[in-house]
mmCIF file of C-alpha atoms in Angstrom:
data_model
loop_
_atom_site.group_PDB
_atom_site.id
_atom_site.type_symbol
_atom_site.label_atom_id
_atom_site.label_comp_id
_atom_site.label_asym_id
_atom_site.label_seq_id
_atom_site.Cartn_x
_atom_site.Cartn_y
_atom_site.Cartn_z
ATOM 1 C CA MET A 14 -23.118 -125.496 11.166
ATOM 2 C CA ALA A 15 -22.963 -122.088 9.479
ATOM 3 C CA LYS A 16 -20.929 -121.785 6.344
ATOM 4 C CA ALA A 17 -17.257 -121.226 7.206
ATOM 5 C CA THR A 18 -15.535 -118.093 5.957
ATOM 6 C CA GLY A 19 -12.126 -116.505 6.255
ATOM 7 C CA LEU A 20 -11.852 -115.690 9.945
ATOM 8 C CA THR A 21 -11.285 -112.210 11.324
ATOM 9 C CA ASP A 22 -11.074 -110.996 14.918
ATOM 10 C CA MET A 23 -14.441 -109.266 14.509
ATOM 11 C CA ALA A 24 -16.021 -112.423 13.056
ATOM 12 C CA ILE A 25 -14.648 -114.538 15.904
ATOM 13 C CA ARG A 26 -16.037 -112.151 18.541
ATOM 14 C CA ALA A 27 -19.426 -112.368 16.842
ATOM 15 C CA ILE A 28 -19.613 -116.175 17.073
ATOM 16 C CA PRO A 29 -22.239 -117.127 19.700
ATOM 17 C CA LEU A 30 -20.981 -119.488 22.394
ATOM 18 C CA PRO A 31 -22.522 -122.955 22.410
ATOM 19 C CA ALA A 32 -24.806 -123.854 25.310
ATOM 20 C CA LYS A 33 -22.611 -126.884 25.891
ATOM 21 C CA GLY A 34 -19.803 -128.745 24.190
ATOM 22 C CA GLN A 35 -17.819 -127.081 21.394
ATOM 23 C CA ILE A 36 -18.278 -125.556 17.959
ATOM 24 C CA GLU A 37 -15.732 -125.287 15.152
ATOM 25 C CA ARG A 38 -15.069 -122.760 12.440
ATOM 26 C CA ARG A 39 -12.739 -123.396 9.513
ATOM 27 C CA ASP A 40 -10.473 -120.616 8.263
ATOM 28 C CA LEU A 41 -10.797 -120.584 4.482
ATOM 29 C CA GLU A 42 -8.118 -117.905 4.116
ATOM 30 C CA TYR A 43 -5.619 -120.687 4.756
ATOM 31 C CA ASN A 44 -5.512 -122.898 1.653
ATOM 32 C CA GLY A 45 -2.519 -125.155 2.204
ATOM 33 C CA ALA A 46 -2.451 -128.881 2.871
ATOM 34 C CA GLY A 47 -4.968 -129.911 5.512
ATOM 35 C CA GLY A 48 -7.168 -127.363 7.239
ATOM 36 C CA LEU A 49 -6.952 -124.688 9.924
ATOM 37 C CA TYR A 50 -9.809 -124.734 12.469
ATOM 38 C CA LEU A 51 -10.793 -122.696 15.511
ATOM 39 C CA THR A 52 -12.578 -124.686 18.230
ATOM 40 C CA ILE A 53 -14.658 -122.634 20.699
ATOM 41 C CA GLY A 54 -15.984 -124.080 23.942
ATOM 42 C CA HIS A 55 -19.026 -123.023 25.960
ATOM 43 C CA THR A 56 -16.716 -121.164 28.379
ATOM 44 C CA GLY A 57 -15.335 -119.013 25.570
ATOM 45 C CA ALA A 58 -11.931 -120.739 25.399
ATOM 46 C CA ALA A 59 -10.776 -120.926 21.773
ATOM 47 C CA THR A 60 -8.027 -123.169 20.356
ATOM 48 C CA TRP A 61 -6.425 -123.352 16.926
ATOM 49 C CA SER A 62 -5.834 -126.799 15.410
ATOM 50 C CA PHE A 63 -4.441 -128.109 12.148
ATOM 51 C CA ARG A 64 -6.213 -131.093 10.592
ATOM 52 C CA TYR A 65 -4.748 -133.403 8.001
ATOM 53 C CA THR A 66 -4.997 -136.985 6.789
ATOM 54 C CA ARG A 67 -2.348 -139.634 7.330
ATOM 55 C CA ALA A 68 -2.848 -143.340 6.476
ATOM 56 C CA ARG A 69 -6.500 -142.581 5.630
ATOM 57 C CA LYS A 70 -7.111 -141.290 9.149
ATOM 58 C CA LEU A 71 -7.983 -137.741 10.114
ATOM 59 C CA ARG A 72 -5.469 -136.317 12.573
ATOM 60 C CA LYS A 73 -5.671 -133.174 14.689
ATOM 61 C CA PHE A 74 -2.646 -131.111 15.735
ATOM 62 C CA LYS A 75 -3.280 -128.379 18.326
ATOM 63 C CA ILE A 76 -1.468 -125.141 17.485
ATOM 64 C CA GLY A 77 -2.291 -122.753 20.332
ATOM 65 C CA ARG A 78 -4.885 -120.694 22.166
ATOM 66 C CA TYR A 79 -6.605 -117.701 20.605
ATOM 67 C CA PRO A 80 -6.088 -114.708 20.965
ATOM 68 C CA ALA A 81 -2.536 -115.306 22.311
ATOM 69 C CA THR A 82 -1.960 -117.095 19.020
ATOM 70 C CA THR A 83 -3.311 -114.564 16.530
ATOM 71 C CA ILE A 84 -4.995 -115.395 13.225
ATOM 72 C CA LYS A 85 -1.865 -114.528 11.259
ATOM 73 C CA MET A 86 0.341 -116.563 13.567
ATOM 74 C CA ALA A 87 -2.001 -119.570 13.295
ATOM 75 C CA ARG A 88 -1.944 -119.350 9.497
ATOM 76 C CA ALA A 89 1.837 -119.140 9.444
ATOM 77 C CA MET A 90 2.128 -122.199 11.688
ATOM 78 C CA ALA A 91 -0.459 -124.059 9.598
ATOM 79 C CA ARG A 92 1.575 -123.347 6.479
ATOM 80 C CA ASP A 93 4.656 -124.816 8.167
ATOM 81 C CA LEU A 94 2.740 -127.910 9.227
ATOM 82 C CA GLY A 95 1.237 -128.243 5.738
ATOM 83 C CA VAL A 96 4.721 -128.307 4.208
ATOM 84 C CA GLU A 97 5.712 -130.990 6.700
ATOM 85 C CA VAL A 98 2.648 -133.095 5.813
ATOM 86 C CA GLU A 99 3.261 -132.724 2.074
ATOM 87 C CA LYS A 100 6.767 -134.058 2.620
ATOM 88 C CA GLY A 101 5.332 -137.148 4.299
ATOM 89 C CA GLY A 102 5.635 -135.995 7.879
ATOM 90 C CA ASP A 103 3.160 -136.626 10.667
ATOM 91 C CA PRO A 104 3.193 -133.690 13.130
ATOM 92 C CA GLN A 105 0.884 -135.393 15.648
ATOM 93 C CA ALA A 106 2.976 -138.573 15.746
ATOM 94 C CA ASP A 107 6.149 -136.516 16.072
ATOM 95 C CA ARG A 108 4.670 -134.628 19.017
ATOM 96 C CA LEU A 109 3.676 -137.852 20.787
ATOM 97 C CA ARG A 110 7.098 -139.396 20.226
ATOM 98 C CA ALA A 111 8.744 -136.286 21.640
ATOM 99 C CA LYS A 112 6.427 -136.326 24.657
ATOM 100 C CA TYR A 113 7.020 -139.954 25.616
ATOM 101 C CA ALA A 114 10.719 -139.834 24.854
ATOM 102 C CA SER A 115 10.958 -136.791 27.163
ATOM 103 C CA THR A 116 13.053 -134.951 24.606
ATOM 104 C CA ALA A 117 12.319 -131.590 23.054
ATOM 105 C CA PRO A 118 12.470 -131.140 19.279
ATOM 106 C CA THR A 119 15.776 -129.800 18.012
ATOM 107 C CA PRO A 120 16.007 -126.077 17.335
ATOM 108 C CA ALA A 121 16.235 -126.788 13.590
ATOM 109 C CA VAL A 122 12.556 -127.829 13.400
ATOM 110 C CA ARG A 123 11.281 -124.769 15.258
ATOM 111 C CA THR A 124 10.108 -122.023 12.956
ATOM 112 C CA VAL A 125 10.055 -118.375 13.915
ATOM 113 C CA ALA A 126 6.253 -118.564 14.124
ATOM 114 C CA MET A 127 6.377 -121.499 16.555
ATOM 115 C CA VAL A 128 8.979 -119.781 18.714
ATOM 116 C CA ALA A 129 6.982 -116.542 18.661
ATOM 117 C CA GLU A 130 3.942 -118.313 20.108
ATOM 118 C CA GLU A 131 6.041 -119.792 22.913
ATOM 119 C CA PHE A 132 7.791 -116.455 23.508
ATOM 120 C CA LEU A 133 4.441 -114.721 23.907
ATOM 121 C CA ARG A 134 3.123 -117.355 26.272
ATOM 122 C CA ARG A 135 6.198 -117.907 28.445
ATOM 123 C CA HIS A 136 7.731 -114.441 28.475
ATOM 124 C CA THR A 137 5.654 -111.521 27.202
ATOM 125 C CA ASP A 138 2.290 -112.425 28.749
ATOM 126 C CA GLU A 139 3.840 -113.331 32.110
ATOM 127 C CA ARG A 140 6.393 -110.554 32.559
ATOM 128 C CA ASN A 141 5.013 -107.530 30.741
ATOM 129 C CA GLY A 142 1.937 -105.368 31.045
ATOM 130 C CA GLU A 143 -1.138 -106.066 28.952
ATOM 131 C CA ARG A 144 -0.538 -103.030 26.739
ATOM 132 C CA TRP A 145 3.019 -104.027 25.815
ATOM 133 C CA ALA A 146 1.992 -107.666 25.333
ATOM 134 C CA GLN A 147 -0.681 -106.543 22.852
ATOM 135 C CA GLU A 148 1.843 -104.376 21.020
ATOM 136 C CA VAL A 149 4.302 -107.280 20.744
ATOM 137 C CA ARG A 150 1.546 -109.503 19.334
ATOM 138 C CA ARG A 151 0.603 -106.824 16.826
ATOM 139 C CA ILE A 152 4.187 -106.290 15.640
ATOM 140 C CA LEU A 153 4.816 -110.026 15.333
ATOM 141 C CA ALA A 154 1.608 -110.602 13.375
ATOM 142 C CA LYS A 155 1.896 -107.571 11.094
ATOM 143 C CA GLU A 156 5.603 -107.058 10.518
ATOM 144 C CA ILE A 157 7.671 -110.122 11.413
ATOM 145 C CA LEU A 158 5.805 -113.389 10.869
ATOM 146 C CA PRO A 159 4.545 -112.642 7.331
ATOM 147 C CA VAL A 160 8.188 -112.196 6.281
ATOM 148 C CA ILE A 161 10.219 -114.772 8.256
ATOM 149 C CA GLY A 162 7.561 -116.744 10.162
ATOM 150 C CA ALA A 163 8.117 -119.933 8.149
ATOM 151 C CA LYS A 164 11.907 -119.823 8.517
ATOM 152 C CA PRO A 165 13.559 -122.175 11.068
ATOM 153 C CA ILE A 166 14.649 -120.042 14.002
ATOM 154 C CA ALA A 167 18.149 -121.538 13.951
ATOM 155 C CA GLU A 168 18.605 -120.349 10.353
ATOM 156 C CA VAL A 169 17.661 -116.708 10.950
ATOM 157 C CA ALA A 170 20.693 -114.592 10.064
ATOM 158 C CA LYS A 171 21.567 -110.955 10.653
ATOM 159 C CA ALA A 172 20.827 -110.269 6.968
ATOM 160 C CA ASP A 173 17.220 -111.468 7.462
ATOM 161 C CA ILE A 174 16.635 -109.022 10.326
ATOM 162 C CA ARG A 175 18.479 -106.194 8.578
ATOM 163 C CA ASP A 176 16.446 -106.591 5.356
ATOM 164 C CA LEU A 177 13.214 -106.768 7.362
ATOM 165 C CA ILE A 178 14.005 -103.564 9.248
ATOM 166 C CA ASP A 179 15.307 -101.678 6.203
ATOM 167 C CA LYS A 180 12.131 -102.324 4.194
ATOM 168 C CA ILE A 181 10.005 -100.919 7.002
ATOM 169 C CA ALA A 182 12.266 -97.905 7.552
ATOM 170 C CA ASP A 183 12.664 -97.058 3.854
ATOM 171 C CA GLY A 184 9.168 -98.017 2.711
ATOM 172 C CA ASP A 185 8.251 -99.613 -0.587
ATOM 173 C CA GLY A 186 5.525 -99.385 -3.188
ATOM 174 C CA LYS A 187 2.889 -100.520 -0.674
ATOM 175 C CA ARG A 188 3.742 -98.404 2.372
ATOM 176 C CA ALA A 189 5.365 -95.122 3.305
ATOM 177 C CA PRO A 190 8.712 -95.014 5.152
ATOM 178 C CA ALA A 191 8.215 -95.776 8.836
ATOM 179 C CA PRO A 192 11.579 -95.404 10.629
ATOM 180 C CA ILE A 193 10.089 -95.208 14.142
ATOM 181 C CA GLN A 194 8.040 -98.357 13.524
ATOM 182 C CA ALA A 195 11.263 -99.993 12.305
ATOM 183 C CA ASN A 196 12.804 -99.159 15.689
ATOM 184 C CA ARG A 197 9.923 -100.913 17.443
ATOM 185 C CA VAL A 198 10.189 -103.991 15.223
ATOM 186 C CA LEU A 199 13.929 -104.229 15.872
ATOM 187 C CA ALA A 200 13.273 -103.984 19.630
ATOM 188 C CA VAL A 201 10.808 -106.909 19.490
ATOM 189 C CA CYS A 202 13.199 -108.982 17.359
ATOM 190 C CA ALA A 203 16.071 -108.287 19.752
ATOM 191 C CA LYS A 204 14.049 -109.211 22.847
ATOM 192 C CA MET A 205 12.796 -112.451 21.309
ATOM 193 C CA CYS A 206 16.254 -113.403 20.052
ATOM 194 C CA ARG A 207 17.801 -112.849 23.486
ATOM 195 C CA TRP A 208 15.077 -115.024 24.972
ATOM 196 C CA CYS A 209 15.882 -117.701 22.353
ATOM 197 C CA LEU A 210 19.554 -117.614 23.363
ATOM 198 C CA GLY A 211 18.584 -118.469 26.923
ATOM 199 C CA ARG A 212 16.629 -121.515 25.713
ATOM 200 C CA ASP A 213 19.306 -122.680 23.248
ATOM 201 C CA TYR A 214 17.034 -122.080 20.257
ATOM 202 C CA LEU A 215 19.748 -119.816 18.867
ATOM 203 C CA ALA A 216 23.514 -120.057 19.101
ATOM 204 C CA VAL A 217 24.113 -116.445 18.026
ATOM 205 C CA ASP A 218 21.907 -113.367 18.367
ATOM 206 C CA PRO A 219 21.220 -112.150 14.799
ATOM 207 C CA THR A 220 20.196 -108.705 16.075
ATOM 208 C CA ALA A 221 23.524 -108.053 17.841
ATOM 209 C CA GLY A 222 25.250 -104.980 16.439
ATOM 210 C CA LEU A 223 22.288 -103.831 14.334
ATOM 211 C CA PRO A 224 21.786 -100.071 14.845
ATOM 212 C CA ARG A 225 18.365 -98.533 15.273
ATOM 213 C CA PRO A 226 17.137 -97.236 11.903
ATOM 214 C CA SER A 227 16.180 -93.856 13.310
ATOM 215 C CA ALA A 228 17.177 -91.616 16.186
ATOM 216 C CA GLU A 229 14.329 -90.675 18.509
ATOM 217 C CA THR A 230 14.069 -87.494 20.494
ATOM 218 C CA LYS A 231 11.865 -86.906 23.507
ATOM 219 C CA ARG A 232 8.828 -84.739 22.855
ATOM 220 C CA GLY A 233 8.486 -81.460 24.702
ATOM 221 C CA ARG A 234 5.133 -80.191 23.405
ATOM 222 C CA VAL A 235 2.967 -78.458 25.983
ATOM 223 C CA LEU A 236 -0.288 -77.035 24.668
ATOM 224 C CA SER A 237 -1.036 -73.450 25.618
ATOM 225 C CA ASP A 238 -4.221 -72.676 27.522
ATOM 226 C CA ASP A 239 -5.804 -71.374 24.317
ATOM 227 C CA GLU A 240 -4.805 -74.481 22.342
ATOM 228 C CA LEU A 241 -6.060 -76.782 25.075
ATOM 229 C CA ALA A 242 -9.378 -74.923 25.213
ATOM 230 C CA ARG A 243 -9.820 -75.274 21.435
ATOM 231 C CA VAL A 244 -8.969 -78.977 21.568
ATOM 232 C CA TRP A 245 -11.464 -79.421 24.431
ATOM 233 C CA ARG A 246 -14.234 -77.740 22.454
ATOM 234 C CA ALA A 247 -13.394 -79.823 19.383
ATOM 235 C CA ALA A 248 -13.521 -83.018 21.460
ATOM 236 C CA GLU A 249 -16.900 -81.907 22.789
ATOM 237 C CA GLY A 250 -18.109 -81.445 19.231
ATOM 238 C CA LEU A 251 -16.697 -84.817 18.202
ATOM 239 C CA GLY A 252 -18.846 -86.559 20.804
ATOM 240 C CA TYR A 253 -18.853 -90.176 21.886
ATOM 241 C CA PRO A 254 -16.733 -92.266 21.964
ATOM 242 C CA PHE A 255 -13.446 -90.584 20.917
ATOM 243 C CA GLY A 256 -14.412 -87.056 21.946
ATOM 244 C CA ALA A 257 -15.483 -88.140 25.427
ATOM 245 C CA ALA A 258 -12.347 -90.265 25.777
ATOM 246 C CA ALA A 259 -10.163 -87.297 24.771
ATOM 247 C CA LYS A 260 -11.820 -85.092 27.404
ATOM 248 C CA LEU A 261 -11.164 -87.735 30.055
ATOM 249 C CA LEU A 262 -7.522 -87.921 28.942
ATOM 250 C CA ILE A 263 -7.210 -84.170 29.475
ATOM 251 C CA LEU A 264 -8.877 -84.245 32.899
ATOM 252 C CA THR A 265 -7.008 -87.262 34.315
ATOM 253 C CA GLY A 266 -3.606 -87.169 32.595
ATOM 254 C CA GLY A 267 -4.104 -90.875 31.939
ATOM 255 C CA ARG A 268 -2.335 -92.925 29.304
ATOM 256 C CA ARG A 269 -4.251 -93.184 26.044
ATOM 257 C CA GLU A 270 -4.525 -96.970 25.874
ATOM 258 C CA GLU A 271 -5.376 -97.293 29.567
ATOM 259 C CA ILE A 272 -8.296 -94.886 29.164
ATOM 260 C CA ALA A 273 -9.362 -96.387 25.823
ATOM 261 C CA ALA A 274 -9.723 -99.858 27.380
ATOM 262 C CA MET A 275 -11.565 -98.700 30.528
ATOM 263 C CA LYS A 276 -14.286 -100.997 31.786
ATOM 264 C CA TRP A 277 -17.317 -99.944 33.812
ATOM 265 C CA SER A 278 -16.194 -102.390 36.485
ATOM 266 C CA GLU A 279 -13.020 -100.309 36.979
ATOM 267 C CA ILE A 280 -14.952 -97.222 38.043
ATOM 268 C CA GLY A 281 -15.700 -97.103 41.748
ATOM 269 C CA THR A 282 -14.560 -95.387 44.920
ATOM 270 C CA ALA A 283 -11.220 -95.465 46.676
ATOM 271 C CA LYS A 284 -10.587 -94.908 50.376
ATOM 272 C CA TRP A 285 -7.341 -93.794 51.971
ATOM 273 C CA LYS A 286 -7.449 -92.982 55.688
ATOM 274 C CA ASP A 287 -10.148 -90.301 56.018
ATOM 275 C CA ALA A 288 -10.642 -89.735 52.296
ATOM 276 C CA GLU A 289 -13.068 -91.513 49.984
ATOM 277 C CA VAL A 290 -13.433 -90.347 46.391
ATOM 278 C CA PRO A 291 -14.760 -91.611 43.045
ATOM 279 C CA ALA A 292 -11.876 -93.159 41.160
ATOM 280 C CA LEU A 293 -10.634 -95.187 38.234
ATOM 281 C CA LEU A 294 -9.199 -98.380 39.750
ATOM 282 C CA LEU A 295 -6.585 -99.744 37.354
ATOM 283 C CA SER A 296 -5.237 -103.213 38.124
ATOM 284 C CA ALA A 297 -1.554 -104.088 37.836
ATOM 285 C CA ALA A 298 -2.315 -106.207 34.765
ATOM 286 C CA ARG A 299 -3.764 -103.177 32.969
ATOM 287 C CA ALA A 300 -1.198 -100.578 34.004
ATOM 288 C CA LYS A 301 1.829 -99.931 31.823
ATOM 289 C CA ASN A 302 4.250 -100.197 34.755
ATOM 290 C CA ARG A 303 2.581 -103.381 36.142
ATOM 291 C CA LEU A 304 1.568 -101.552 39.343
ATOM 292 C CA GLU A 305 -1.967 -100.926 40.544
ATOM 293 C CA HIS A 306 -2.900 -97.294 39.906
ATOM 294 C CA ILE A 307 -5.777 -95.290 41.365
ATOM 295 C CA THR A 308 -6.865 -92.105 39.570
ATOM 296 C CA PRO A 309 -9.288 -89.930 41.555
ATOM 297 C CA LEU A 310 -12.085 -88.552 39.381
ATOM 298 C CA SER A 311 -12.802 -84.837 39.644
ATOM 299 C CA PRO A 312 -16.431 -83.671 39.390
ATOM 300 C CA ALA A 313 -15.721 -82.695 35.777
ATOM 301 C CA ALA A 314 -14.353 -86.171 34.976
ATOM 302 C CA ALA A 315 -17.315 -87.796 36.706
ATOM 303 C CA ALA A 316 -19.636 -85.618 34.599
ATOM 304 C CA VAL A 317 -17.973 -86.829 31.404
ATOM 305 C CA LEU A 318 -18.512 -90.443 32.461
ATOM 306 C CA ALA A 319 -22.115 -89.725 33.452
ATOM 307 C CA SER A 320 -22.784 -88.540 29.897
ATOM 308 C CA VAL A 321 -21.428 -91.733 28.341
ATOM 309 C CA PRO A 322 -23.959 -94.347 27.151
ATOM 310 C CA ARG A 323 -23.524 -97.940 28.308
ATOM 311 C CA HIS A 324 -22.909 -100.452 25.524
ATOM 312 C CA GLY A 325 -21.311 -103.540 27.055
ATOM 313 C CA GLU A 326 -18.419 -103.829 29.480
ATOM 314 C CA PHE A 327 -16.189 -101.149 27.908
ATOM 315 C CA VAL A 328 -16.755 -97.472 28.631
ATOM 316 C CA PHE A 329 -15.581 -96.370 25.185
ATOM 317 C CA THR A 330 -16.687 -98.662 22.369
ATOM 318 C CA THR A 331 -18.048 -98.474 18.826
ATOM 319 C CA ASN A 332 -19.645 -101.918 18.690
ATOM 320 C CA GLY A 333 -20.391 -102.868 22.302
ATOM 321 C CA LYS A 334 -17.881 -105.727 22.149
ATOM 322 C CA ALA A 335 -14.402 -104.166 22.028
ATOM 323 C CA HIS A 336 -12.829 -100.942 23.267
ATOM 324 C CA ILE A 337 -11.959 -98.141 20.860
ATOM 325 C CA ALA A 338 -8.743 -98.271 18.847
ATOM 326 C CA GLY A 339 -7.305 -96.476 15.837
ATOM 327 C CA TRP A 340 -7.261 -92.885 17.083
ATOM 328 C CA SER A 341 -5.732 -91.362 13.948
ATOM 329 C CA ARG A 342 -9.031 -90.434 12.258
ATOM 330 C CA ALA A 343 -10.381 -88.868 15.458
ATOM 331 C CA LYS A 344 -7.130 -86.940 15.868
ATOM 332 C CA LEU A 345 -7.401 -85.508 12.327
ATOM 333 C CA ARG A 346 -10.969 -84.380 12.995
ATOM 334 C CA ILE A 347 -9.955 -82.681 16.256
ATOM 335 C CA ASP A 348 -7.091 -80.958 14.416
ATOM 336 C CA ARG A 349 -9.459 -79.614 11.745
ATOM 337 C CA MET A 350 -12.123 -78.547 14.230
ATOM 338 C CA SER A 351 -9.680 -76.890 16.662
ATOM 339 C CA GLY A 352 -7.110 -75.465 14.274
ATOM 340 C CA THR A 353 -4.445 -76.895 16.620
ATOM 341 C CA THR A 354 -1.822 -79.224 15.146
ATOM 342 C CA GLY A 355 1.572 -80.701 15.987
ATOM 343 C CA TRP A 356 0.410 -82.471 19.130
ATOM 344 C CA VAL A 357 -0.355 -86.039 20.185
ATOM 345 C CA PHE A 358 -2.681 -87.369 22.886
ATOM 346 C CA HIS A 359 0.272 -88.229 25.129
ATOM 347 C CA ASP A 360 1.059 -84.486 25.308
ATOM 348 C CA PHE A 361 -1.956 -84.060 27.607
ATOM 349 C CA ARG A 362 0.057 -85.803 30.330
ATOM 350 C CA ARG A 363 2.818 -83.226 29.916
ATOM 351 C CA CYS A 364 0.236 -80.441 30.112
ATOM 352 C CA VAL A 365 -1.082 -81.803 33.414
ATOM 353 C CA SER A 366 2.426 -82.264 34.821
ATOM 354 C CA THR A 367 3.615 -78.808 33.767
ATOM 355 C CA TRP A 368 0.588 -76.929 35.127
ATOM 356 C CA LEU A 369 0.551 -78.781 38.445
ATOM 357 C CA ASN A 370 4.282 -78.227 38.992
ATOM 358 C CA GLU A 371 3.978 -74.552 38.084
ATOM 359 C CA ASN A 372 1.052 -74.070 40.448
ATOM 360 C CA GLY A 373 2.471 -75.411 43.691
ATOM 361 C CA THR A 374 1.782 -79.156 43.618
ATOM 362 C CA ASP A 375 4.674 -81.122 45.097
ATOM 363 C CA PRO A 376 6.641 -83.012 42.419
ATOM 364 C CA HIS A 377 6.132 -86.384 44.093
ATOM 365 C CA ILE A 378 2.357 -85.817 44.023
ATOM 366 C CA VAL A 379 2.538 -84.983 40.319
ATOM 367 C CA GLU A 380 4.417 -88.230 39.701
ATOM 368 C CA ALA A 381 1.781 -90.103 41.680
ATOM 369 C CA VAL A 382 -1.002 -88.494 39.604
ATOM 370 C CA LEU A 383 0.685 -89.653 36.390
ATOM 371 C CA GLY A 384 1.312 -93.162 37.720
ATOM 372 C CA HIS A 385 5.075 -92.975 37.343
ATOM 373 C CA VAL A 386 7.324 -95.424 39.160
ATOM 374 C CA VAL A 387 9.296 -93.738 41.934
ATOM 375 C CA LYS A 388 12.957 -94.545 41.417
ATOM 376 C CA GLY A 389 15.612 -95.208 44.032
ATOM 377 C CA VAL A 390 15.169 -95.825 47.744
ATOM 378 C CA GLY A 391 11.938 -93.816 47.830
ATOM 379 C CA GLY A 392 10.309 -96.258 45.456
ATOM 380 C CA VAL A 393 11.218 -99.163 47.717
ATOM 381 C CA TYR A 394 10.103 -97.755 51.061
ATOM 382 C CA ASN A 395 7.438 -95.145 50.286
ATOM 383 C CA LYS A 396 4.183 -96.975 49.555
ATOM 384 C CA ALA A 397 1.864 -94.058 50.350
ATOM 385 C CA GLY A 398 -1.004 -93.754 47.912
ATOM 386 C CA TYR A 399 -1.449 -89.959 48.241
ATOM 387 C CA LEU A 400 -5.114 -90.409 47.326
ATOM 388 C CA ARG A 401 -6.339 -87.201 48.942
ATOM 389 C CA GLU A 402 -3.439 -85.183 47.532
ATOM 390 C CA LYS A 403 -3.974 -86.599 44.040
ATOM 391 C CA ALA A 404 -7.682 -85.785 44.242
ATOM 392 C CA GLU A 405 -6.956 -82.198 45.287
ATOM 393 C CA ALA A 406 -4.427 -81.780 42.452
ATOM 394 C CA LEU A 407 -6.771 -83.153 39.778
ATOM 395 C CA ASN A 408 -9.659 -81.039 41.094
ATOM 396 C CA LEU A 409 -7.515 -77.892 40.716
ATOM 397 C CA TRP A 410 -6.499 -78.971 37.219
ATOM 398 C CA ALA A 411 -10.110 -79.650 36.228
ATOM 399 C CA LYS A 412 -11.177 -76.179 37.397
ATOM 400 C CA HIS A 413 -8.372 -74.693 35.296
ATOM 401 C CA VAL A 414 -9.478 -76.662 32.246
#
């Protein structure tokens, strides 16, 4: 077995699958009692486990599946279990007793980290889109669990949440103030706490009455034709992968993360009555609104994709194994190259919507192009796909661009 090192997501993705059976990797970043291991099967399924010794026998306590249980979450749970072992406890025996007695552990023994793993599995992954589920995992792992992950969920007080949010909003010596991020963290805390109330893990919601740290206003930025042209040329100069992805965002009006995570298998053709066009076929699991969305590809969009090299399953990738992420550096380069600032990638969607509405496209077709949910009775009864109309609208937009 290769020498174990502190595990990272990149290192885990690089581990070759065994031809049969399982392989194990120990996480040396965790240095508490016992050991934290990741077991990987030949199918690619990976499971975290905590190993410790009790009565001179090695015991194994399964923590959760990776990547639903992130590295940081697994370490936080391992720390909790290590404390329990050091106090003379036996987590595996306790789990078996609970199983055969058909009784759940009391809320007092559930830490925030343990509840977070269950919340992700039972609620977020089942009821929310993939993009939001990933964002919840990220916020839990980065902002919440390192601070209160080891605390019993029943002991979390309003002061704990307030202090957590205030430090993010105000910043400290290690990070700049991030009031909008603080809003997002509070939203995740509130959703998880309400879920805990429904399962009797909490008697009182500690987020109740806490105001959002910062007011948010809706953006109204629409790039002028000249600004959009300069951004397009800058994206062309930036090249693959971020430049090509930015050009596709402009041409399709797609959401940034949906385009960033595109797979070659999602590019095909769509047929509606007498129309058949090249299209991006986004499944309900991938779409933000949990509804299947078809984006016709204009000749210009198809040309962008034809220029993209193939490196694995993702259209836009830097390593052939994962889709692109971390757009901030690419955005700064486009700003410098174009001389256009004060915009974000999401503003491209507003540019598409504004131009189409101003140039005669029916509003309901514009909403269909953007993949918005139709509200009211129309959303219940009108299931038309408007494929041909969407294709015509995006072709006109592409010619304008």
